[in-house]
Tab-separated table of C-alpha atoms in Angstrom:
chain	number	residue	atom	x	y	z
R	1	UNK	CA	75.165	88.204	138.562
R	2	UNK	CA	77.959	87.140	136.316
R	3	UNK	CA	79.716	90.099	134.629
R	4	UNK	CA	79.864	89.808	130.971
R	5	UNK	CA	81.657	92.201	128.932
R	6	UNK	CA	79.070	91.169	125.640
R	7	UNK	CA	76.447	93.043	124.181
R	8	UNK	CA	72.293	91.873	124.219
R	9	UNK	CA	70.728	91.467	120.911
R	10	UNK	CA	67.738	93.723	120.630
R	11	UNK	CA	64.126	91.919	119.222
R	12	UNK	CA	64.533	93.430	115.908
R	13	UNK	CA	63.521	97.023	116.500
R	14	UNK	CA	64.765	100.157	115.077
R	15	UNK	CA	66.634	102.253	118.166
R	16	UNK	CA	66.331	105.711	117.669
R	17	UNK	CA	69.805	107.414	116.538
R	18	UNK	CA	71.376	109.415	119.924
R	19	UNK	CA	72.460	113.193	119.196
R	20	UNK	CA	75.682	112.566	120.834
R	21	UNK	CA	76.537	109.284	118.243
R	22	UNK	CA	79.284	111.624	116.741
R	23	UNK	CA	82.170	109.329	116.593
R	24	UNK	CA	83.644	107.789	114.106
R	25	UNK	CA	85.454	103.796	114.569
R	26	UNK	CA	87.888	101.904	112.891
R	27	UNK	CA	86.750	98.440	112.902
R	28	UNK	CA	89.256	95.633	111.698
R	29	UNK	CA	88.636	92.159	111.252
R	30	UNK	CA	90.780	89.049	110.254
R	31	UNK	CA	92.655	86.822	107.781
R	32	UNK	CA	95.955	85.564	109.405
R	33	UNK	CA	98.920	87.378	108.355
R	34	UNK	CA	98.047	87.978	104.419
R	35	UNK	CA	95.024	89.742	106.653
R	36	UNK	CA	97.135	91.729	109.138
R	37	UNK	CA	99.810	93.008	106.058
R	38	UNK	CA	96.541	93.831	103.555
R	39	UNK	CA	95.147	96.268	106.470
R	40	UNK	CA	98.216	97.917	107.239
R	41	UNK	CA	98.740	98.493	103.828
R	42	UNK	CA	95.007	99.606	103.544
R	43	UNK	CA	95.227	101.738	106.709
R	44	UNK	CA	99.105	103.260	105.049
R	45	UNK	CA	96.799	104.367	102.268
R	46	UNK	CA	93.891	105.322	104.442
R	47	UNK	CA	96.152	107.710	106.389
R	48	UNK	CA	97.479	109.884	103.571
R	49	UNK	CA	93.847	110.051	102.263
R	50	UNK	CA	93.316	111.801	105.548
R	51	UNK	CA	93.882	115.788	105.945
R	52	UNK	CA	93.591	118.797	108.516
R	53	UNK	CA	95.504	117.124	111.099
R	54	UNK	CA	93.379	113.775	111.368
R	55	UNK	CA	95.311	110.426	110.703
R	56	UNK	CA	94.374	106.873	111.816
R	57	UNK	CA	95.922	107.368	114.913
R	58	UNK	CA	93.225	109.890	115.778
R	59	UNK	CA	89.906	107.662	115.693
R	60	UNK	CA	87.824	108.215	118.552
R	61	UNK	CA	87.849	104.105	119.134
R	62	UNK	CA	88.847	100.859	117.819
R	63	UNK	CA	87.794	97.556	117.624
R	64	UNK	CA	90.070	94.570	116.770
R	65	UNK	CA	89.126	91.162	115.935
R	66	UNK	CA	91.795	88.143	115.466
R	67	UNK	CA	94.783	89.060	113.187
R	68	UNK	CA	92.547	92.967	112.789
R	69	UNK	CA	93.657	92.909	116.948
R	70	UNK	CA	97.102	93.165	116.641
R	71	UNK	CA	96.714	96.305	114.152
R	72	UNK	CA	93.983	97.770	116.331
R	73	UNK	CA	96.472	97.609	119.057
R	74	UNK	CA	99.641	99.383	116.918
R	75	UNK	CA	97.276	102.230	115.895
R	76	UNK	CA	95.507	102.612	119.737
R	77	UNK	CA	98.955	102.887	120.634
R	78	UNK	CA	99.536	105.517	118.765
R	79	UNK	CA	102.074	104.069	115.929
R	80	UNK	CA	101.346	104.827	112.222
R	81	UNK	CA	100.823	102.327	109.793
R	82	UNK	CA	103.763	103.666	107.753
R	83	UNK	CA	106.063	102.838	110.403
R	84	UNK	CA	105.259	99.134	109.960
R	85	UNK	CA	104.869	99.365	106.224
R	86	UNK	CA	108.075	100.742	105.892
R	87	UNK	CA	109.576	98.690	108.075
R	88	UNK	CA	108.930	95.599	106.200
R	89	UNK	CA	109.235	96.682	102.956
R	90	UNK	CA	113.133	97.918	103.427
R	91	UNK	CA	113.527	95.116	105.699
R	92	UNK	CA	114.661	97.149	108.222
R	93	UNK	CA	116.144	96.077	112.297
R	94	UNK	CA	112.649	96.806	113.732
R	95	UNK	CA	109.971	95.185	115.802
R	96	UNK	CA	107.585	96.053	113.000
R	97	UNK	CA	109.884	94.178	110.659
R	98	UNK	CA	108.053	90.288	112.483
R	99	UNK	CA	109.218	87.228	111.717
R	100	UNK	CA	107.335	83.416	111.965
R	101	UNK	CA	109.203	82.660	115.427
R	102	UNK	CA	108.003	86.484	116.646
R	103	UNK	CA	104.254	85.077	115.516
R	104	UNK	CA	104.210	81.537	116.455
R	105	UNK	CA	105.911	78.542	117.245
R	106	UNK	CA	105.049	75.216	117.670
R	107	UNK	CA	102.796	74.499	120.934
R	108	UNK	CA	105.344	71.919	122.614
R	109	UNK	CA	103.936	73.151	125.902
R	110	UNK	CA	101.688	70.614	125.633
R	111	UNK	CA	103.509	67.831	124.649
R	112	UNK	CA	104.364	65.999	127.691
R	113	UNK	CA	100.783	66.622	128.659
R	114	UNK	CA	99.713	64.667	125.452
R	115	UNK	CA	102.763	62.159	126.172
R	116	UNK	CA	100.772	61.198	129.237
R	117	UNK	CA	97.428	61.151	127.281
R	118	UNK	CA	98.741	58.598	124.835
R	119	UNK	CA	100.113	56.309	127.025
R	120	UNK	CA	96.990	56.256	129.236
R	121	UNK	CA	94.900	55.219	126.384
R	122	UNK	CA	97.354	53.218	124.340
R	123	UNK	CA	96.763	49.599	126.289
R	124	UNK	CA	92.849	49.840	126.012
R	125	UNK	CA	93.328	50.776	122.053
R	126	UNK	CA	95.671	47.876	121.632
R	127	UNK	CA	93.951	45.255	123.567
R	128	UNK	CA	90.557	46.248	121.992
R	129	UNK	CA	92.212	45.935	118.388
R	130	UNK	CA	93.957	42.539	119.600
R	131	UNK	CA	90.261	41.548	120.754
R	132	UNK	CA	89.042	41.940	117.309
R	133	UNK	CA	91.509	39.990	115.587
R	134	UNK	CA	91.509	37.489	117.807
R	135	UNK	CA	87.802	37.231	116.962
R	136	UNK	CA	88.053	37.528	113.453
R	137	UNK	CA	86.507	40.826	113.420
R	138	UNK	CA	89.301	42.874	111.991
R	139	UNK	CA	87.932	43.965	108.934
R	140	UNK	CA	85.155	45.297	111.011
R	141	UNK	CA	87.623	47.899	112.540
R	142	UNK	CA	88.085	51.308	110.935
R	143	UNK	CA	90.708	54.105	111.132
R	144	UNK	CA	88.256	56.871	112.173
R	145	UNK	CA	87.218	54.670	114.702
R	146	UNK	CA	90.993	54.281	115.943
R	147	UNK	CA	90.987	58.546	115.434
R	148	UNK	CA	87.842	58.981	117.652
R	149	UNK	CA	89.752	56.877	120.492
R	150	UNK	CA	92.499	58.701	120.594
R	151	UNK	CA	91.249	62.059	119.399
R	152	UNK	CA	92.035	63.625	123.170
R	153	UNK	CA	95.399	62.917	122.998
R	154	UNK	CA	95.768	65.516	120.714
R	155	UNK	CA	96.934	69.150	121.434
R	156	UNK	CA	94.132	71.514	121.653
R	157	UNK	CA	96.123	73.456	118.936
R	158	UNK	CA	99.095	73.128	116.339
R	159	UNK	CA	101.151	75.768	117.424
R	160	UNK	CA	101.068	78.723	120.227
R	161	UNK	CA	101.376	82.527	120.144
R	162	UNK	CA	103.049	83.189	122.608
R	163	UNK	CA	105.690	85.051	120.542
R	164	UNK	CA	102.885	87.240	119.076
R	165	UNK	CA	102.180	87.998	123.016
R	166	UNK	CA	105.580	89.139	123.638
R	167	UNK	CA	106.047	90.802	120.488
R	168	UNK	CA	102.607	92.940	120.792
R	169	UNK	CA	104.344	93.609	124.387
R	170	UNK	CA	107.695	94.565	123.191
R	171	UNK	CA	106.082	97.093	120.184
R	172	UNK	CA	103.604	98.693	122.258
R	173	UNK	CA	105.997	99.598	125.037
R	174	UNK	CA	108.829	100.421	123.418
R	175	UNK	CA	106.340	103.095	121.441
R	176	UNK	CA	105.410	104.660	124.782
R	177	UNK	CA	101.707	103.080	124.730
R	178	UNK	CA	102.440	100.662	127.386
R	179	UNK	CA	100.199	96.521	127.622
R	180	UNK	CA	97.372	98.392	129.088
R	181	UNK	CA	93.889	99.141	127.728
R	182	UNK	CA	93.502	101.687	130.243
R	183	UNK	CA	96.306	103.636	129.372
R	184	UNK	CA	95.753	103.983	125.581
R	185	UNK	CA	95.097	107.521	124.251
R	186	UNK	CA	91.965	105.659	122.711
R	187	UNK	CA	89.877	103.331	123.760
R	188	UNK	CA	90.304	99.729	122.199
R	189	UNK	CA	88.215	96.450	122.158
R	190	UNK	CA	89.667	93.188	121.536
R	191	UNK	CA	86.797	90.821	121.328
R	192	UNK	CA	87.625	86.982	121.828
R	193	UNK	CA	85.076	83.862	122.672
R	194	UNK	CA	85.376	81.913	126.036
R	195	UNK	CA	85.736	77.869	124.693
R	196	UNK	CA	83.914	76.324	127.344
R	197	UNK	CA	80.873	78.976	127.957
R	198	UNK	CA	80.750	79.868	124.074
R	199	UNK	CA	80.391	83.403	125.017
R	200	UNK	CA	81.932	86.562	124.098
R	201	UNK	CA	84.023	88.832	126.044
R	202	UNK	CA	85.138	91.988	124.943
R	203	UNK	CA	88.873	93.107	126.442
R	204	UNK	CA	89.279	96.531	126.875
R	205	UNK	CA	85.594	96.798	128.601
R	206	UNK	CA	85.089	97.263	132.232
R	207	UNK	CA	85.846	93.866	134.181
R	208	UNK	CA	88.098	93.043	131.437
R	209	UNK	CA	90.072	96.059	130.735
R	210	UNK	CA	92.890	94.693	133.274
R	211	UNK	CA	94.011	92.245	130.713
R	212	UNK	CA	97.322	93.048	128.852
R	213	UNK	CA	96.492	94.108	125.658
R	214	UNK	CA	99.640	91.633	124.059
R	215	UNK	CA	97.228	88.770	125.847
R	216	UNK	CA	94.403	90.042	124.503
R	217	UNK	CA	95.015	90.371	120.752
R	218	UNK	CA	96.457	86.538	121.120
R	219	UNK	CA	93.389	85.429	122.817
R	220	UNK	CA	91.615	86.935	119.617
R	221	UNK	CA	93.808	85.286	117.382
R	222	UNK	CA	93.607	81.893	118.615
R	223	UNK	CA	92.087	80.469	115.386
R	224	UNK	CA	90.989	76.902	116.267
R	225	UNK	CA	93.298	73.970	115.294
R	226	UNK	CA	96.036	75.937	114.367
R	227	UNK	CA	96.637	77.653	117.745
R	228	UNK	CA	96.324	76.506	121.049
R	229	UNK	CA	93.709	78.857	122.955
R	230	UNK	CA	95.048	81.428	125.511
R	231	UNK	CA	94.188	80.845	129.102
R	232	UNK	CA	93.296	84.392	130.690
R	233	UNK	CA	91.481	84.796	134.349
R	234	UNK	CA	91.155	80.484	134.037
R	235	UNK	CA	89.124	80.375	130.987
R	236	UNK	CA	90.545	79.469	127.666
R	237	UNK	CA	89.892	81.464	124.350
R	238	UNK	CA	89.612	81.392	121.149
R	239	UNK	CA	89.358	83.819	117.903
R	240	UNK	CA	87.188	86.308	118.272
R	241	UNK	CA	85.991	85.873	114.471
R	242	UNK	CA	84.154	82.863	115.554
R	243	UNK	CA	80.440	83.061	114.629
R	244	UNK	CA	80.909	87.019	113.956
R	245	UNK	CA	83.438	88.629	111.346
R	246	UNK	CA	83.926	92.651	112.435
R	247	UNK	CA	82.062	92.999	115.956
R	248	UNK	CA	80.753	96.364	114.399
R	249	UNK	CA	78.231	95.920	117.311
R	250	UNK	CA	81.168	96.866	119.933
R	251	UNK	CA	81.688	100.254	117.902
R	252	UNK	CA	78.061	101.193	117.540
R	253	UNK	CA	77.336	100.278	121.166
R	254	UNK	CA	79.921	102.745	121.970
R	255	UNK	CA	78.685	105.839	120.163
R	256	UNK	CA	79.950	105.469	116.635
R	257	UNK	CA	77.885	107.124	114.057
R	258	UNK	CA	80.912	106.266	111.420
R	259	UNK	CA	82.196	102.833	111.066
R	260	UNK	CA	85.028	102.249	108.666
R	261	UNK	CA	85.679	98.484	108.307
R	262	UNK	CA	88.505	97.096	106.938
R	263	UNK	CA	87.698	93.340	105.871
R	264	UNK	CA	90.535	91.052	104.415
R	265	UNK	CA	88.751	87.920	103.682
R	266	UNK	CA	86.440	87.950	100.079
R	267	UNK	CA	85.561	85.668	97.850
R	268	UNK	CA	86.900	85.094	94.130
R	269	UNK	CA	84.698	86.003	91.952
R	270	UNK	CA	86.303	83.592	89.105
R	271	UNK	CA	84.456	84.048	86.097
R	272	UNK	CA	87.113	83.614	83.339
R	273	UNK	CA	86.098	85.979	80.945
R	274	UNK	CA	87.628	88.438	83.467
R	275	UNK	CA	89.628	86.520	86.137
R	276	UNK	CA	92.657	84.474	85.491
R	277	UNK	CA	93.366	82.106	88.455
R	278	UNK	CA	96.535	80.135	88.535
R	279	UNK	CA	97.430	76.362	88.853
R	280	UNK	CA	100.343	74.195	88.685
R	281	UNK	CA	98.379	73.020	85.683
R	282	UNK	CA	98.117	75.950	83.561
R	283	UNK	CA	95.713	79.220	84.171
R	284	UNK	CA	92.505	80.633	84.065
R	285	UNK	CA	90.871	77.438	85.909
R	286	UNK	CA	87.776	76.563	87.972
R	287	UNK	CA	88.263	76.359	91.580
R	288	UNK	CA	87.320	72.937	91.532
R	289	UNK	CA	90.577	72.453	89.969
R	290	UNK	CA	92.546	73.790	92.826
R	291	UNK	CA	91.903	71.007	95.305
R	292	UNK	CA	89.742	70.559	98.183
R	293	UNK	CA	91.640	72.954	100.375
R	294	UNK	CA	90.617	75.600	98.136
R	295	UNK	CA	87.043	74.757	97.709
R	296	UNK	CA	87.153	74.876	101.295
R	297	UNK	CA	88.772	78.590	101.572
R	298	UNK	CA	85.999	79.046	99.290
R	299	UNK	CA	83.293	78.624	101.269
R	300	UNK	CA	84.883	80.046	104.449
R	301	UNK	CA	85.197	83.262	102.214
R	302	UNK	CA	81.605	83.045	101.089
R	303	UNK	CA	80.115	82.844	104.420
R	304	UNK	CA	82.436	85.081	106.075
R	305	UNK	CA	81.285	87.977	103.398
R	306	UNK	CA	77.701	87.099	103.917
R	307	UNK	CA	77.932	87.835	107.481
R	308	UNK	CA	79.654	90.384	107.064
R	309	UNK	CA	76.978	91.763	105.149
R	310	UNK	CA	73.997	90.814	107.126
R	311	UNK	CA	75.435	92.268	110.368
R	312	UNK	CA	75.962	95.889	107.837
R	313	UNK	CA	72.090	95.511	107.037
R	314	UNK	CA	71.465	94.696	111.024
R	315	UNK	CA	73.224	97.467	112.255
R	316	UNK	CA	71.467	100.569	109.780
R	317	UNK	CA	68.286	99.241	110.433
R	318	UNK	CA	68.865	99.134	113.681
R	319	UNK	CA	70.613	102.738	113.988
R	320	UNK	CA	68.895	105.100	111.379
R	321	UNK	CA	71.382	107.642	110.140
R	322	UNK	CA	74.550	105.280	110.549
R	323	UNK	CA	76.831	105.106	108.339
R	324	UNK	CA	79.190	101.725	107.303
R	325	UNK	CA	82.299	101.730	105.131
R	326	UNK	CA	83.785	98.865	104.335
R	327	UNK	CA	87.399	98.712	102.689
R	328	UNK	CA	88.196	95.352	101.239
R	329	UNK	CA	89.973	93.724	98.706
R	330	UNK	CA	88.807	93.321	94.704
R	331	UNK	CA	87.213	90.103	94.594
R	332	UNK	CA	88.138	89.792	90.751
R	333	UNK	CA	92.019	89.944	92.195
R	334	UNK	CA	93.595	86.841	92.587
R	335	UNK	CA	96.651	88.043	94.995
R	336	UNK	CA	94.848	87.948	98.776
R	337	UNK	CA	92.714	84.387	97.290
R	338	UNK	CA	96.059	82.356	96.629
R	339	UNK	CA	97.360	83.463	100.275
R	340	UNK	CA	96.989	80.827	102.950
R	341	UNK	CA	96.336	82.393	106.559
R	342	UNK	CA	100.179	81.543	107.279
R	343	UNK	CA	102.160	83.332	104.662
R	344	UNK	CA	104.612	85.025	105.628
R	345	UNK	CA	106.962	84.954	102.360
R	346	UNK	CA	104.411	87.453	100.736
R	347	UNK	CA	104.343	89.948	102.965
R	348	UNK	CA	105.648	92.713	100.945
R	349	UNK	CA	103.653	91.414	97.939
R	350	UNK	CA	100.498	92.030	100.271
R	351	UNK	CA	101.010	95.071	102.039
R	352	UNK	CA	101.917	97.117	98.724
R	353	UNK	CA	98.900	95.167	97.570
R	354	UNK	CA	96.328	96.490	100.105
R	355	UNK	CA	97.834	99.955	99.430
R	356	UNK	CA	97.204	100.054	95.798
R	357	UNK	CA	93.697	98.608	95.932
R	358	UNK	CA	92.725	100.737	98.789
R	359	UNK	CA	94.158	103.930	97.441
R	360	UNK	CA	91.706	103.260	94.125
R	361	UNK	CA	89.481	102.280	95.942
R	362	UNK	CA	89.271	105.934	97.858
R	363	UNK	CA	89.999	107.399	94.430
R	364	UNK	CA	86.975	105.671	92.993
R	365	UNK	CA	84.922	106.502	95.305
R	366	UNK	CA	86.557	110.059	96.411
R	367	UNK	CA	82.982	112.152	96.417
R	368	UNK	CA	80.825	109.648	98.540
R	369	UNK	CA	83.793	109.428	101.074
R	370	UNK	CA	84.306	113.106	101.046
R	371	UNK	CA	80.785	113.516	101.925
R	372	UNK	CA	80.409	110.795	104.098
R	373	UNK	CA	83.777	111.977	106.215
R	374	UNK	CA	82.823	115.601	106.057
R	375	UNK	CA	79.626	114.896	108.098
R	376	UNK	CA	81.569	114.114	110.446
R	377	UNK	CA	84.237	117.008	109.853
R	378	UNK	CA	86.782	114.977	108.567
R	379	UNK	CA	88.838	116.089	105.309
R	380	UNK	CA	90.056	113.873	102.587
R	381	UNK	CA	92.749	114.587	99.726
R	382	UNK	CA	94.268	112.751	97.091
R	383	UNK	CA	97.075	114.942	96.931
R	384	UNK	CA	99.446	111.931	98.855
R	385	UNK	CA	98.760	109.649	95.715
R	386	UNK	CA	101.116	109.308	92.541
R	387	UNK	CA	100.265	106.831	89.916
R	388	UNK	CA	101.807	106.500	86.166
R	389	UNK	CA	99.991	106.096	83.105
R	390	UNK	CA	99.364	102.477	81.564
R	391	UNK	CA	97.871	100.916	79.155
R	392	UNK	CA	94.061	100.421	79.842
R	393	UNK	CA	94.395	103.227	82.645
R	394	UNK	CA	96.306	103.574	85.449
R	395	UNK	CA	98.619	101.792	88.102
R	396	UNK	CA	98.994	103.419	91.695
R	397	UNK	CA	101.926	103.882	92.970
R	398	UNK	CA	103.581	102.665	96.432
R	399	UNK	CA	104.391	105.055	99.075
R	400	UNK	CA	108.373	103.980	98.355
R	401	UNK	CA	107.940	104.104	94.461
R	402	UNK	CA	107.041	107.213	94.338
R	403	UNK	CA	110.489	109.125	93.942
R	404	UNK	CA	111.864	105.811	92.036
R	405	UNK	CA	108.921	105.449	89.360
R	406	UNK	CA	109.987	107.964	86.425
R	407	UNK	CA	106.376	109.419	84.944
R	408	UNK	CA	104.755	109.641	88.203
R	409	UNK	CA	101.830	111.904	88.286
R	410	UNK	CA	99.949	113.177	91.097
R	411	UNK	CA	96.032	111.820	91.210
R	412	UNK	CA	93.367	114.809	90.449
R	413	UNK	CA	90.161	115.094	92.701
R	414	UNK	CA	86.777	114.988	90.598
R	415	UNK	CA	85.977	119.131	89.907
């Protein structure tokens, strides 16, 4: 029997909750690099919420999907979010401190291949369109015909990651972690999808635990079109967000009783009474009036949160007693909505971003987390987080504003 590192789907009943299903997961999903620079600045935030020794570092496993996989990884290995955060924000001579060439770069690999392609199929596409004329039926030829010809001349992908595979490589060994899932001081899963068999496989499992974890996290990230998929074993994969958003399954199949997911990718919510969204034609528009591209992102972000939200609903009623947090941006903000999954300009604008919304976001909601954390004997503060009085409320500060912000005050826990 094949070995398949996936999980079965059960018929729809309610499994009875295990006394041992104390642990408590960090589950990350994806969003390109906007994505990966919102959760470290979410998980920067997360960590000073954190007290009596526990950190993010300290999870008892994590799961990592697409660009979530490559901050899975850092924190598995044992590297704080603050390093990175820091890092990038002062601009610093680090690994954390990525550039575009240490993500991606474009996928000339397979140019010759697609050299070869093209001039295989160019004499049958040229005598058939010579045919036509000839015969006077020209204007019954069409362009997407002339596309569907040639369509597998094309590179399976845009660009490749192969710099993301040596950078993952170069940050988790020079940390002392090492490019091996079985040498992490917690486990990790890396979930990707085999192209040709359309079936999962989660890295870090038994059978597929072998894999570098650098290989891994770019399998995962192989978002179609844009990336070329990553060859592993013989098969080729792709992201592991296809068809699923989080994989909270992995975490709950491995004993997690606490899930904290950290989702990028929401909708706007753009009613204009309260939203203003930008244009190039003035502000506070309809979508509509952003272009197709964003009507599109639209409706990726739509679906994406109702899966999101029907695996949640799957998973308690599957698992009485468990319990699902999920950290993700305001969908009344503008800032992660106007980010394509390729910025990289704005990655200081969204990391202090994901910061500020998460840290009100756990100030918000500091008594349900407290409880919800304490089950599992977990303590939370908001002693770590300075904000300064504005008008309408208050703004949260930065970790690096903090000492440069004159009227900081420190946040006060409910009681």
């Amino acid at each position: 029997m094949e070995k398949v590192a996936s999980r079965k789907r059960g018929g729809g009943r309610r499994k009875p909750d295990p006394p041992e299903r104390r642990k408590v997961a960090l589950v990350l999903s994806g969003g390109g690099i906007p994505g990966w620079m919102y959760e470290i600045g979410a998980l920067t935030a997360l960590d000073e919420f954190f007290t009596d020794g526990f950190d993010v570092t300290r999870f008892d496993l994590y799961v990592g999907t697409s660009a979530g996989a490559a901050a899975a990884a850092i924190l598995a290995g044992g590297i704080p979010p603050r390093a990175v955060y820091d890092a990038i924000v002062e601009d610093a001579d680090s690994p954390y401190n990525f550039g575009r060439r240490d993500i991606y770069t474009f996928g000339t690999g397979e140019t010759w291949a697609m050299l070869k392609k093209i001039a295989a199929v160019a004499g049958p596409v040229v005598g058939q369109v010579a045919r036509r004329i000839l015969r006077r039926e020209a204007q019954g030829a069409s362009m997407l015909d002339l596309v569907y010809t040639i369509q597998e001349s094309l590179p399976s992908g845009l660009f490749t990651l192969a710099p993301l595979e040596r950078q993952m490589q170069r940050i988790l060994t020079e940390a002392g972690a090492g490019d091996d899932f079985r040498h992490l001081p917690r486990p990790l899963f890396v979930p990707a999808v085999d192209l040709d068999l359309g079936q999962y496989r989660i890295f870090g499992m038994p059978g597929y635990d072998h894999v570098p974890i650098s290989r891994a996290v770019a399998a995962s990230s192989a978002v179609p079109v844009l990336f070329q998929p990553v060859q592993i074993d013989g098969a080729d994969y792709i992201d592991g967000g296809t068809g699923r958003v989080a994989n909270m399954d992995v975490a709950v199949d491995h004993g997690a009783g606490l899930l904290i997911v950290v989702n990028p990718v929401v909708h706007l919510e753009n009613d204009r009474r309260t939203t203003c969204l930008p244009t190039c034609y003035g502000f506070c528009k309809g979508l509509k009036s952003k272009g197709m591209a964003f009507v599109a992102d639209q409706a990726l972000r739509i679906n994406t949160g109702m899966r999101l939200r029907i695996a949640k609903a799957q998973q308690e009623y599957l698992f009485p007693g468990l319990q699902i947090v999920i950290i993700e941006p305001d969908p009344h903000e503008t800032v992660m909505f106007t980010q394509n999954v390729m910025a990289h300009d704005s990655r200081k604008e969204i990391l202090r971003y994901g910061y500020r919304a998460t840290a009100q976001y756990l100030i918000d909601r500091f008594e349900e987390l407290e409880a919800a954390f304490g089950r599992f004997g977990i303590g939370v503060t908001l002693s770590a987080f300075r904000h300064r009085p504005r008008t309408g409320g208050f703004r949260v500060l930065g970790p690096n504003e903090r000492t440069r912000v004159p009227g900081a005050q420190p946040v006060t826990e409910p009681g």
